[in-house]
């Protein structure tokens, strides 16, 4: 934690963990566009009630998100201090991508989105399970799981759908740099594999957020019966 | 064929000394040939200033053939100007057009304080080098001939590429975080890739990174600006190698 390289490596490791989390979140969400949401219901119920996930992995995830955010802000402040007098004329676009230079802003936008996302899904979920004490995951009829229905209802609000879509664009911009950058940070740069990692990173950064946008728009266009 | 010349407006950072506050001052200059190097154009300006009884613009230069690393200058928003793979002394005025306005600023970084006008203090690089940028060689008469040690061609090439770093500081000047990672990684890699450098490899990377942080350089965020602006084309691969070596060294070092 004391040196620049140690902090950079920790930033990358938390990033890798979040990349993995995002992919599994995407796979589960994507199941909601198939069938009557049965797959989504059972996956959500499993994720929400399995104690290893709830009490083992969830705290790690929350720590990972907070750590990635706090470290990102700390590094940004430190980096700003490293050049106290700015250039009168600067052309950063001549030597680096917009994404690589604006990670703090795209990252903060993703964090704002997470606030909304927690308000929409995570807080109500914690309330139902741990304050009300209803661990069944069932609707009032006592037969069907409630998760798919709740998802459909949330995405009936066009403003929410729009906010989600815009946030996924910021996420995409963040990942376009972040994915390949994490490999470089942990010391992996090889002339045979790095070009493949960069392509894979671009695919991930475009397809996953695009997939999330598709899911949000799909549910907006397909309201509950 | 008669040669056409350029009339330019130069906007140059003027600062009396390290303690004074500086500012951008405009200077019109005319009759500049495209065949001149950027520093020759600066010489013309300085002669003009001296003839007018004004203080000439202070700037660093030495070999003027791209190998000493003395010249610097942030020209029109880029370290060593708009050309690629060249230092300021190798930059030709033909890269500019008649009527252009050219901003000329010192390399900006907290670890590179301005001494006067366009001259910055880059001794922070020297202190990093002192912290570990060397190998210990027996010079008592039984020194082993380096050519007798077999080295894989790929490693030798990479070490040589890293060793072409002239320590000009363009990487720091270009980095949005004023990070010195490309410089330090080149100095680490040029030794660590070779058998002679293996002996002190762990201490070298740990000590050089520690000194780099002490000097107040920023953190690397992998924007890659340094690699693009580096006059010697030092590769980002060196930074990955240094990260890798640093990790290994910090885990396996003695207590």
Short mmCIF file of C-alpha atoms in Angstrom, two decimals:
data_model
loop_
_atom_site.label_atom_id
_atom_site.label_comp_id
_atom_site.label_asym_id
_atom_site.label_seq_id
_atom_site.Cartn_x
_atom_site.Cartn_y
_atom_site.Cartn_z
CA UNK A 1 0.00 0.00 0.00
CA UNK A 2 2.96 2.30 0.58
CA UNK A 3 4.35 2.53 -2.93
CA UNK A 4 2.95 3.64 -6.26
CA UNK A 5 3.31 0.19 -7.80
CA UNK A 6 1.63 -1.60 -4.88
CA UNK A 7 -1.35 0.75 -5.13
CA UNK A 8 -1.51 0.28 -8.87
CA UNK A 9 -1.52 -3.50 -8.50
CA UNK A 10 -4.28 -3.37 -5.86
CA UNK A 11 -6.31 -1.14 -8.17
CA UNK A 12 -5.92 -3.76 -10.90
CA UNK A 13 -6.75 -6.72 -8.65
CA UNK A 14 -9.94 -5.08 -7.36
CA UNK A 15 -10.72 -4.27 -11.00
CA UNK A 16 -10.29 -7.92 -12.02
CA UNK A 17 -12.66 -8.98 -9.25
CA UNK A 18 -15.26 -6.43 -10.38
CA UNK A 19 -14.89 -7.58 -14.00
CA UNK A 20 -15.63 -11.14 -12.91
CA UNK A 21 -18.58 -10.02 -10.78
CA UNK A 22 -20.01 -7.95 -13.64
CA UNK A 23 -19.87 -10.91 -16.02
CA UNK A 24 -21.77 -13.22 -13.68
CA UNK A 25 -24.31 -10.43 -12.98
CA UNK A 26 -24.76 -10.07 -16.72
CA UNK A 27 -25.25 -13.80 -17.29
CA UNK A 28 -27.96 -13.96 -14.62
CA UNK A 29 -29.70 -10.81 -15.85
CA UNK A 30 -29.59 -12.05 -19.43
CA UNK A 31 -31.56 -15.13 -18.38
CA UNK A 32 -34.48 -12.75 -17.66
CA UNK A 33 -35.18 -12.26 -21.36
CA UNK A 34 -35.76 -15.98 -21.91
CA UNK A 35 -38.97 -17.87 -21.14
CA UNK A 36 -41.16 -16.54 -18.36
CA UNK A 37 -38.26 -15.52 -16.21
CA UNK A 38 -38.07 -18.88 -14.44
CA UNK A 39 -34.32 -19.13 -14.93
CA UNK A 40 -33.86 -15.58 -13.67
CA UNK A 41 -36.10 -16.29 -10.67
CA UNK A 42 -34.25 -19.39 -9.56
CA UNK A 43 -30.80 -17.82 -10.14
CA UNK A 44 -31.82 -14.72 -8.18
CA UNK A 45 -33.25 -16.81 -5.36
CA UNK A 46 -30.04 -18.83 -5.17
CA UNK A 47 -27.82 -15.72 -5.17
CA UNK A 48 -30.04 -14.00 -2.60
CA UNK A 49 -30.32 -16.85 -0.13
CA UNK A 50 -27.12 -18.87 -0.43
CA UNK A 51 -25.16 -18.09 2.72
CA UNK A 52 -21.72 -18.40 1.10
CA UNK A 53 -22.71 -15.78 -1.46
CA UNK A 54 -24.60 -13.55 0.97
CA UNK A 55 -22.18 -13.60 3.88
CA UNK A 56 -18.94 -14.66 2.17
CA UNK A 57 -18.81 -13.08 -1.28
CA UNK A 58 -21.14 -10.10 -0.84
CA UNK A 59 -18.98 -8.40 1.81
CA UNK A 60 -15.92 -8.98 -0.41
CA UNK A 61 -17.77 -7.35 -3.30
CA UNK A 62 -18.83 -4.34 -1.24
CA UNK A 63 -15.29 -3.97 0.05
CA UNK A 64 -13.95 -4.32 -3.51
CA UNK A 65 -16.23 -1.57 -4.84
CA UNK A 66 -15.45 0.82 -1.99
CA UNK A 67 -11.74 0.08 -2.20
CA UNK A 68 -11.63 0.62 -5.99
CA UNK A 69 -13.49 3.93 -5.56
CA UNK A 70 -11.50 5.21 -2.59
CA UNK A 71 -8.16 4.26 -4.13
CA UNK A 72 -9.19 5.80 -7.47
CA UNK A 73 -10.01 9.12 -5.79
CA UNK A 74 -6.85 9.04 -3.67
CA UNK A 75 -4.64 8.36 -6.71
CA UNK A 76 -6.35 11.09 -8.72
CA UNK A 77 -5.71 13.66 -5.97
CA UNK A 78 -2.10 12.55 -5.66
CA UNK A 79 -1.61 12.67 -9.43
CA UNK A 80 -3.02 16.19 -9.61
CA UNK A 81 -0.46 17.26 -7.02
CA UNK A 82 2.38 15.84 -9.15
CA UNK A 83 1.82 18.69 -11.66
CA UNK A 84 0.93 21.82 -9.74
CA UNK A 85 1.49 24.23 -12.65
CA UNK A 86 -0.51 23.12 -15.69
CA UNK A 87 0.45 23.64 -19.33
CA UNK A 88 -0.91 26.73 -21.06
CA UNK A 89 -1.21 24.61 -24.20
CA UNK A 90 -1.65 20.85 -24.00
CA UNK A 91 -2.66 18.24 -26.58
CA UNK A 92 -3.30 15.05 -24.60
CA UNK A 93 -5.38 13.70 -27.49
CA UNK A 94 -2.20 13.43 -29.57
CA UNK A 95 -0.78 10.68 -27.39
CA UNK A 96 -3.51 8.97 -25.36
CA UNK A 97 -7.14 7.93 -25.54
CA UNK A 98 -9.97 9.90 -23.93
CA UNK A 99 -10.96 6.80 -21.97
CA UNK A 100 -7.53 6.37 -20.43
CA UNK A 101 -7.42 9.99 -19.27
CA UNK A 102 -10.91 10.15 -17.82
CA UNK A 103 -11.16 6.99 -15.73
CA UNK A 104 -11.96 9.04 -12.62
CA UNK A 105 -15.00 10.66 -14.29
CA UNK A 106 -16.38 7.55 -15.97
CA UNK A 107 -15.73 5.70 -12.70
CA UNK A 108 -17.58 8.31 -10.63
CA UNK A 109 -20.53 8.13 -13.05
CA UNK A 110 -20.63 4.36 -12.57
CA UNK A 111 -20.57 4.90 -8.79
CA UNK A 112 -23.51 7.33 -9.02
CA UNK A 113 -25.33 4.69 -10.99
CA UNK A 114 -24.54 2.13 -8.29
CA UNK A 115 -26.26 4.46 -5.80
CA UNK A 116 -29.42 4.36 -7.92
CA UNK A 117 -29.07 0.64 -8.49
CA UNK A 118 -28.74 -0.05 -4.76
CA UNK A 119 -31.77 2.15 -4.08
CA UNK A 120 -33.73 0.26 -6.74
CA UNK A 121 -32.84 -3.33 -5.92
CA UNK A 122 -30.32 -3.96 -3.18
CA UNK A 123 -31.88 -1.92 -0.34
CA UNK A 124 -35.45 -3.27 -0.91
CA UNK A 125 -33.97 -6.78 -1.07
CA UNK A 126 -32.07 -6.39 2.24
CA UNK A 127 -35.22 -4.90 3.80
CA UNK A 128 -37.43 -7.79 2.72
CA UNK A 129 -34.96 -10.44 3.78
CA UNK A 130 -33.40 -9.13 6.94
CA UNK A 131 -35.82 -6.52 8.34
CA UNK A 132 -39.16 -8.03 7.37
CA UNK A 133 -37.57 -11.46 7.67
CA UNK A 134 -39.15 -12.93 4.53
CA UNK A 135 -36.58 -15.32 3.10
CA UNK A 136 -39.05 -17.26 0.93
CA UNK A 137 -38.62 -15.02 -2.14
CA UNK A 138 -42.30 -15.64 -2.95
CA UNK A 139 -45.00 -13.25 -4.14
CA UNK A 140 -48.24 -12.65 -2.22
CA UNK A 141 -49.80 -15.67 -3.96
CA UNK A 142 -47.30 -17.84 -2.10
CA UNK A 143 -46.40 -19.79 -5.24
CA UNK A 144 -44.27 -17.79 -7.70
CA UNK A 145 -40.87 -16.26 -7.01
CA UNK A 146 -41.06 -12.45 -6.95
CA UNK A 147 -37.70 -11.40 -8.51
CA UNK A 148 -38.67 -11.43 -12.20
CA UNK A 149 -41.90 -9.54 -11.50
CA UNK A 150 -40.03 -6.87 -9.50
CA UNK A 151 -37.51 -6.47 -12.31
CA UNK A 152 -40.27 -5.99 -14.88
CA UNK A 153 -41.99 -3.37 -12.74
CA UNK A 154 -38.80 -1.36 -12.19
CA UNK A 155 -38.15 -1.13 -15.91
CA UNK A 156 -41.54 0.33 -16.71
CA UNK A 157 -40.23 3.79 -15.80
CA UNK A 158 -38.72 5.36 -18.95
CA UNK A 159 -36.53 7.76 -16.93
CA UNK A 160 -35.02 4.87 -15.01
CA UNK A 161 -34.41 2.95 -18.25
CA UNK A 162 -32.74 6.02 -19.77
CA UNK A 163 -30.54 6.53 -16.69
CA UNK A 164 -29.50 2.89 -16.78
CA UNK A 165 -28.65 3.08 -20.48
CA UNK A 166 -26.54 6.23 -20.07
CA UNK A 167 -24.75 4.66 -17.09
CA UNK A 168 -23.88 1.59 -19.15
CA UNK A 169 -22.26 3.84 -21.75
CA UNK A 170 -20.02 5.29 -18.99
CA UNK A 171 -19.32 1.75 -17.82
CA UNK A 172 -18.30 0.81 -21.36
CA UNK A 173 -15.92 3.78 -21.60
CA UNK A 174 -14.43 2.83 -18.22
CA UNK A 175 -13.91 -0.77 -19.27
CA UNK A 176 -12.43 0.09 -22.69
CA UNK A 177 -9.36 1.28 -20.81
CA UNK A 178 -9.71 -0.66 -17.56
CA UNK A 179 -9.73 -4.21 -18.88
CA UNK A 180 -6.39 -4.17 -20.70
CA UNK A 181 -4.88 -1.69 -18.24
CA UNK A 182 -5.36 -4.13 -15.34
CA UNK A 183 -3.16 -6.71 -17.10
CA UNK A 184 -0.41 -4.14 -17.65
CA UNK A 185 -0.63 -3.10 -13.98
CA UNK A 186 -0.07 -6.59 -12.65
CA UNK A 187 2.97 -6.84 -14.90
CA UNK A 188 1.58 -8.81 -17.80
CA UNK A 189 2.61 -7.43 -21.18
CA UNK A 190 3.68 -9.90 -23.83
CA UNK A 191 3.93 -9.24 -27.54
CA UNK A 192 2.04 -12.46 -28.31
CA UNK A 193 -0.76 -12.17 -25.76
CA UNK A 194 -1.26 -8.44 -25.13
CA UNK A 195 -2.82 -7.77 -28.57
CA UNK A 196 -5.31 -10.59 -27.85
CA UNK A 197 -6.04 -9.20 -24.36
CA UNK A 198 -6.70 -5.77 -25.88
CA UNK A 199 -9.17 -7.21 -28.40
CA UNK A 200 -10.84 -9.31 -25.73
CA UNK A 201 -11.06 -6.22 -23.49
CA UNK A 202 -12.71 -4.20 -26.24
CA UNK A 203 -15.21 -7.00 -26.86
CA UNK A 204 -16.02 -7.28 -23.14
CA UNK A 205 -16.26 -3.48 -22.76
CA UNK A 206 -18.71 -3.16 -25.64
CA UNK A 207 -20.74 -6.36 -25.45
CA UNK A 208 -21.43 -6.54 -21.71
CA UNK A 209 -22.73 -2.95 -21.31
CA UNK A 210 -24.61 -3.30 -24.62
CA UNK A 211 -26.16 -6.49 -23.24
CA UNK A 212 -27.25 -4.67 -20.07
CA UNK A 213 -28.80 -1.92 -22.22
CA UNK A 214 -30.61 -4.56 -24.24
CA UNK A 215 -32.02 -6.16 -21.07
CA UNK A 216 -33.27 -2.82 -19.70
CA UNK A 217 -34.90 -1.83 -23.01
CA UNK A 218 -36.33 -5.32 -23.52
CA UNK A 219 -38.19 -5.19 -20.20
CA UNK A 220 -39.39 -1.67 -20.87
CA UNK A 221 -40.89 -2.87 -24.15
CA UNK A 222 -42.30 -6.07 -22.62
CA UNK A 223 -44.37 -5.05 -19.59
CA UNK A 224 -45.75 -7.70 -17.19
CA UNK A 225 -49.00 -9.28 -18.33
CA UNK B 1 14.35 27.54 -56.48
CA UNK B 2 14.17 30.21 -53.85
CA UNK B 3 13.46 29.02 -50.36
CA UNK B 4 10.36 30.30 -48.62
CA UNK B 5 10.65 31.43 -45.04
CA UNK B 6 8.13 31.55 -42.22
CA UNK B 7 6.86 34.27 -39.96
CA UNK B 8 5.80 32.91 -36.58
CA UNK B 9 4.47 34.03 -33.23
CA UNK B 10 6.19 32.36 -30.30
CA UNK B 11 4.48 32.21 -26.93
CA UNK B 12 7.25 31.40 -24.49
CA UNK B 13 7.22 30.77 -20.75
CA UNK B 14 9.48 33.34 -19.12
CA UNK B 15 10.48 32.96 -15.49
CA UNK B 16 13.34 34.94 -13.93
CA UNK B 17 14.37 32.26 -11.43
CA UNK B 18 13.05 29.33 -9.42
CA UNK B 19 11.31 31.60 -6.91
CA UNK B 20 9.74 34.09 -9.33
CA UNK B 21 6.32 33.75 -10.83
CA UNK B 22 6.51 33.12 -14.56
CA UNK B 23 4.27 34.08 -17.46
CA UNK B 24 3.79 33.47 -21.16
CA UNK B 25 5.36 36.22 -23.33
CA UNK B 26 4.72 36.65 -27.07
CA UNK B 27 7.58 37.12 -29.53
CA UNK B 28 7.11 37.63 -33.27
CA UNK B 29 9.89 36.07 -35.34
CA UNK B 30 10.41 36.21 -39.09
CA UNK B 31 12.59 34.70 -41.80
CA UNK B 32 12.63 31.21 -40.32
CA UNK B 33 13.73 28.49 -42.75
CA UNK B 34 12.05 25.09 -42.72
CA UNK B 35 15.51 23.51 -42.73
CA UNK B 36 16.33 24.96 -39.32
CA UNK B 37 16.07 22.82 -36.25
CA UNK B 38 13.80 24.07 -33.50
CA UNK B 39 16.78 25.03 -31.36
CA UNK B 40 18.36 26.93 -34.26
CA UNK B 41 15.13 28.91 -34.45
CA UNK B 42 15.50 29.58 -30.69
CA UNK B 43 19.07 30.74 -31.37
CA UNK B 44 17.76 33.21 -33.96
CA UNK B 45 15.24 34.49 -31.43
CA UNK B 46 17.91 34.87 -28.76
CA UNK B 47 20.21 36.80 -31.10
CA UNK B 48 17.31 39.07 -31.88
CA UNK B 49 16.61 39.56 -28.15
CA UNK B 50 20.26 40.24 -27.37
CA UNK B 51 20.46 42.82 -30.19
CA UNK B 52 17.40 44.51 -28.71
CA UNK B 53 19.05 44.55 -25.29
CA UNK B 54 16.62 42.02 -23.83
CA UNK B 55 17.33 38.94 -21.73
CA UNK B 56 17.66 35.86 -24.01
CA UNK B 57 15.43 32.85 -23.38
CA UNK B 58 17.19 30.17 -21.29
CA UNK B 59 16.80 26.62 -22.57
CA UNK B 60 18.71 23.35 -22.14
CA UNK B 61 20.75 21.87 -24.99
CA UNK B 62 24.00 20.07 -25.52
CA UNK B 63 24.75 17.55 -28.29
CA UNK B 64 22.03 18.73 -30.69
CA UNK B 65 21.98 15.31 -32.32
CA UNK B 66 19.37 13.55 -30.19
CA UNK B 67 21.53 11.48 -27.89
CA UNK B 68 22.35 13.52 -24.80
CA UNK B 69 18.86 14.05 -23.37
CA UNK B 70 19.56 17.68 -22.48
CA UNK B 71 16.98 19.42 -24.60
CA UNK B 72 13.42 19.38 -23.42
CA UNK B 73 10.59 21.84 -24.21
CA UNK B 74 6.86 21.27 -24.36
CA UNK B 75 6.05 22.57 -27.83
CA UNK B 76 2.47 23.25 -28.87
CA UNK B 77 1.11 20.86 -26.26
CA UNK B 78 3.54 17.97 -26.78
CA UNK B 79 6.92 17.05 -25.32
CA UNK B 80 9.61 17.60 -28.00
CA UNK B 81 6.90 18.97 -30.31
CA UNK B 82 4.61 17.43 -32.89
CA UNK B 83 7.07 15.04 -34.58
CA UNK B 84 7.56 11.41 -33.42
CA UNK B 85 10.77 9.69 -32.33
CA UNK B 86 12.78 12.90 -32.15
CA UNK B 87 14.10 15.25 -29.49
CA UNK B 88 13.56 19.01 -29.73
CA UNK B 89 17.01 19.48 -31.28
CA UNK B 90 16.04 17.10 -34.11
CA UNK B 91 12.66 18.74 -34.67
CA UNK B 92 12.64 20.66 -37.93
CA UNK B 93 10.84 23.92 -38.47
CA UNK B 94 9.26 22.41 -41.60
CA UNK B 95 6.83 20.76 -39.17
CA UNK B 96 5.25 24.24 -38.81
CA UNK B 97 3.49 26.55 -41.24
CA UNK B 98 3.94 30.22 -42.00
CA UNK B 99 1.78 32.25 -39.62
CA UNK B 100 1.67 29.58 -36.89
CA UNK B 101 1.59 30.41 -33.21
CA UNK B 102 3.88 28.12 -31.23
CA UNK B 103 3.59 27.65 -27.47
CA UNK B 104 6.94 26.83 -25.85
CA UNK B 105 6.80 25.75 -22.21
CA UNK B 106 9.10 23.94 -19.79
CA UNK B 107 8.44 20.28 -18.92
CA UNK B 108 5.90 20.54 -16.11
CA UNK B 109 6.11 18.35 -13.02
CA UNK B 110 6.45 18.96 -9.29
CA UNK B 111 9.58 16.79 -9.44
CA UNK B 112 10.99 18.98 -12.26
CA UNK B 113 10.98 22.50 -10.76
CA UNK B 114 11.69 25.37 -13.15
CA UNK B 115 15.13 26.92 -12.67
CA UNK B 116 14.79 29.68 -15.25
CA UNK B 117 12.56 30.18 -18.31
CA UNK B 118 12.48 26.81 -20.06
CA UNK B 119 15.15 25.07 -17.97
CA UNK B 120 13.93 22.60 -15.38
CA UNK B 121 15.83 20.75 -12.67
CA UNK B 122 15.86 17.07 -13.66
CA UNK B 123 18.25 15.91 -10.94
CA UNK B 124 15.40 13.84 -9.48
CA UNK B 125 16.22 11.41 -12.33
CA UNK B 126 19.85 11.32 -11.19
CA UNK B 127 18.82 10.49 -7.63
CA UNK B 128 16.64 7.63 -8.90
CA UNK B 129 19.58 6.36 -10.90
CA UNK B 130 21.85 6.57 -7.85
CA UNK B 131 19.35 4.49 -5.88
CA UNK B 132 19.94 1.42 -8.03
CA UNK B 133 20.67 2.11 -11.69
CA UNK B 134 24.05 0.38 -11.69
CA UNK B 135 25.75 -3.01 -11.57
CA UNK B 136 28.74 -3.93 -9.44
CA UNK B 137 31.65 -5.12 -11.57
CA UNK B 138 34.99 -6.40 -10.38
CA UNK B 139 37.59 -4.08 -11.86
CA UNK B 140 40.66 -5.49 -10.10
CA UNK B 141 42.12 -6.99 -13.25
CA UNK B 142 40.16 -10.23 -13.55
CA UNK B 143 36.99 -8.71 -15.00
CA UNK B 144 35.09 -11.23 -17.06
CA UNK B 145 34.65 -10.34 -20.72
CA UNK B 146 30.92 -9.56 -21.14
CA UNK B 147 30.97 -11.23 -24.56
CA UNK B 148 31.82 -14.56 -22.97
CA UNK B 149 28.46 -14.71 -21.17
CA UNK B 150 25.75 -16.20 -23.41
CA UNK B 151 22.60 -14.07 -23.54
CA UNK B 152 19.45 -14.91 -25.56
CA UNK B 153 19.18 -12.59 -28.56
CA UNK B 154 15.65 -11.44 -27.63
CA UNK B 155 16.78 -10.44 -24.11
CA UNK B 156 19.84 -8.65 -25.43
CA UNK B 157 17.69 -6.72 -27.91
CA UNK B 158 15.16 -5.72 -25.25
CA UNK B 159 17.88 -4.67 -22.82
CA UNK B 160 19.49 -2.59 -25.56
CA UNK B 161 16.16 -0.99 -26.47
CA UNK B 162 15.62 -0.06 -22.82
CA UNK B 163 19.17 1.28 -22.62
CA UNK B 164 18.49 3.76 -25.43
CA UNK B 165 16.56 5.90 -22.90
CA UNK B 166 18.36 9.24 -22.75
CA UNK B 167 16.59 10.39 -19.58
CA UNK B 168 15.18 13.55 -21.15
CA UNK B 169 11.97 13.44 -19.11
CA UNK B 170 9.50 13.61 -22.03
CA UNK B 171 7.63 10.70 -20.41
CA UNK B 172 7.06 12.72 -17.25
CA UNK B 173 6.17 15.84 -19.24
CA UNK B 174 3.59 13.98 -21.35
CA UNK B 175 1.99 11.92 -18.62
CA UNK B 176 -1.20 13.47 -17.26
CA UNK B 177 -0.03 12.32 -13.82
CA UNK B 178 3.62 13.42 -14.29
CA UNK B 179 4.64 9.83 -13.63
CA UNK B 180 8.24 8.73 -14.16
CA UNK B 181 7.42 5.05 -14.62
CA UNK B 182 8.66 4.79 -18.21
CA UNK B 183 12.06 6.26 -17.33
CA UNK B 184 12.49 4.17 -14.18
CA UNK B 185 11.28 1.00 -15.90
CA UNK B 186 13.77 1.46 -18.75
CA UNK B 187 16.60 1.88 -16.24
CA UNK B 188 15.43 -1.20 -14.33
CA UNK B 189 14.88 -3.35 -17.42
CA UNK B 190 18.16 -2.60 -19.16
CA UNK B 191 19.96 -4.39 -16.32
CA UNK B 192 17.45 -6.93 -15.11
CA UNK B 193 17.25 -8.60 -18.52
CA UNK B 194 20.97 -9.33 -18.49
CA UNK B 195 22.93 -11.82 -16.34
CA UNK B 196 25.17 -9.03 -15.01
CA UNK B 197 22.12 -7.21 -13.67
CA UNK B 198 20.53 -10.20 -11.96
CA UNK B 199 22.73 -9.99 -8.84
CA UNK B 200 21.25 -6.70 -7.61
CA UNK B 201 17.90 -7.04 -9.38
CA UNK B 202 15.68 -7.16 -6.28
CA UNK B 203 17.29 -4.25 -4.45
CA UNK B 204 17.47 -2.25 -7.65
CA UNK B 205 13.77 -2.29 -8.42
CA UNK B 206 12.72 -1.76 -4.79
CA UNK B 207 15.14 1.12 -4.20
CA UNK B 208 14.55 2.89 -7.51
CA UNK B 209 10.76 2.77 -7.09
CA UNK B 210 11.09 4.04 -3.52
CA UNK B 211 13.20 6.98 -4.70
CA UNK B 212 10.80 7.66 -7.58
CA UNK B 213 7.92 7.95 -5.11
CA UNK B 214 9.98 10.17 -2.77
CA UNK B 215 10.65 12.63 -5.59
CA UNK B 216 6.94 13.36 -5.95
CA UNK B 217 6.23 11.89 -9.39
CA UNK B 218 2.60 10.83 -9.97
CA UNK B 219 1.19 7.34 -10.36
CA UNK B 220 1.05 5.50 -13.67
CA UNK B 221 -2.48 4.98 -15.02
CA UNK B 222 -1.41 3.25 -18.25
CA UNK B 223 -2.53 6.02 -20.60
CA UNK B 224 0.45 5.22 -22.82
CA UNK B 225 1.20 8.91 -23.54
CA UNK B 226 4.83 8.43 -22.47
CA UNK B 227 5.50 5.72 -25.04
CA UNK B 228 4.07 7.86 -27.85
CA UNK B 229 6.06 10.98 -26.94
CA UNK B 230 9.32 9.21 -26.02
CA UNK B 231 12.00 10.27 -28.56
CA UNK B 232 13.59 6.83 -28.24
CA UNK B 233 10.39 4.78 -28.46
CA UNK B 234 10.84 3.11 -25.05
CA UNK B 235 8.08 0.50 -24.80
CA UNK B 236 5.35 0.25 -22.15
CA UNK B 237 6.42 -3.39 -21.90
CA UNK B 238 9.21 -2.11 -19.63
CA UNK B 239 6.66 -0.74 -17.16
CA UNK B 240 4.89 -4.11 -17.04
CA UNK B 241 8.26 -5.79 -16.48
CA UNK B 242 9.05 -3.39 -13.65
CA UNK B 243 5.60 -3.95 -12.03
CA UNK B 244 6.17 -7.67 -12.28
CA UNK B 245 9.69 -7.51 -10.86
CA UNK B 246 8.62 -5.15 -8.12
CA UNK B 247 5.87 -7.53 -7.03
CA UNK B 248 8.23 -10.52 -6.98
CA UNK B 249 10.95 -8.58 -5.17
CA UNK B 250 8.63 -7.18 -2.53
CA UNK B 251 7.23 -10.64 -1.77
CA UNK B 252 10.54 -12.50 -1.71
CA UNK B 253 12.90 -9.92 -0.17
CA UNK B 254 14.60 -10.65 3.15
CA UNK B 255 13.10 -9.13 6.29
#
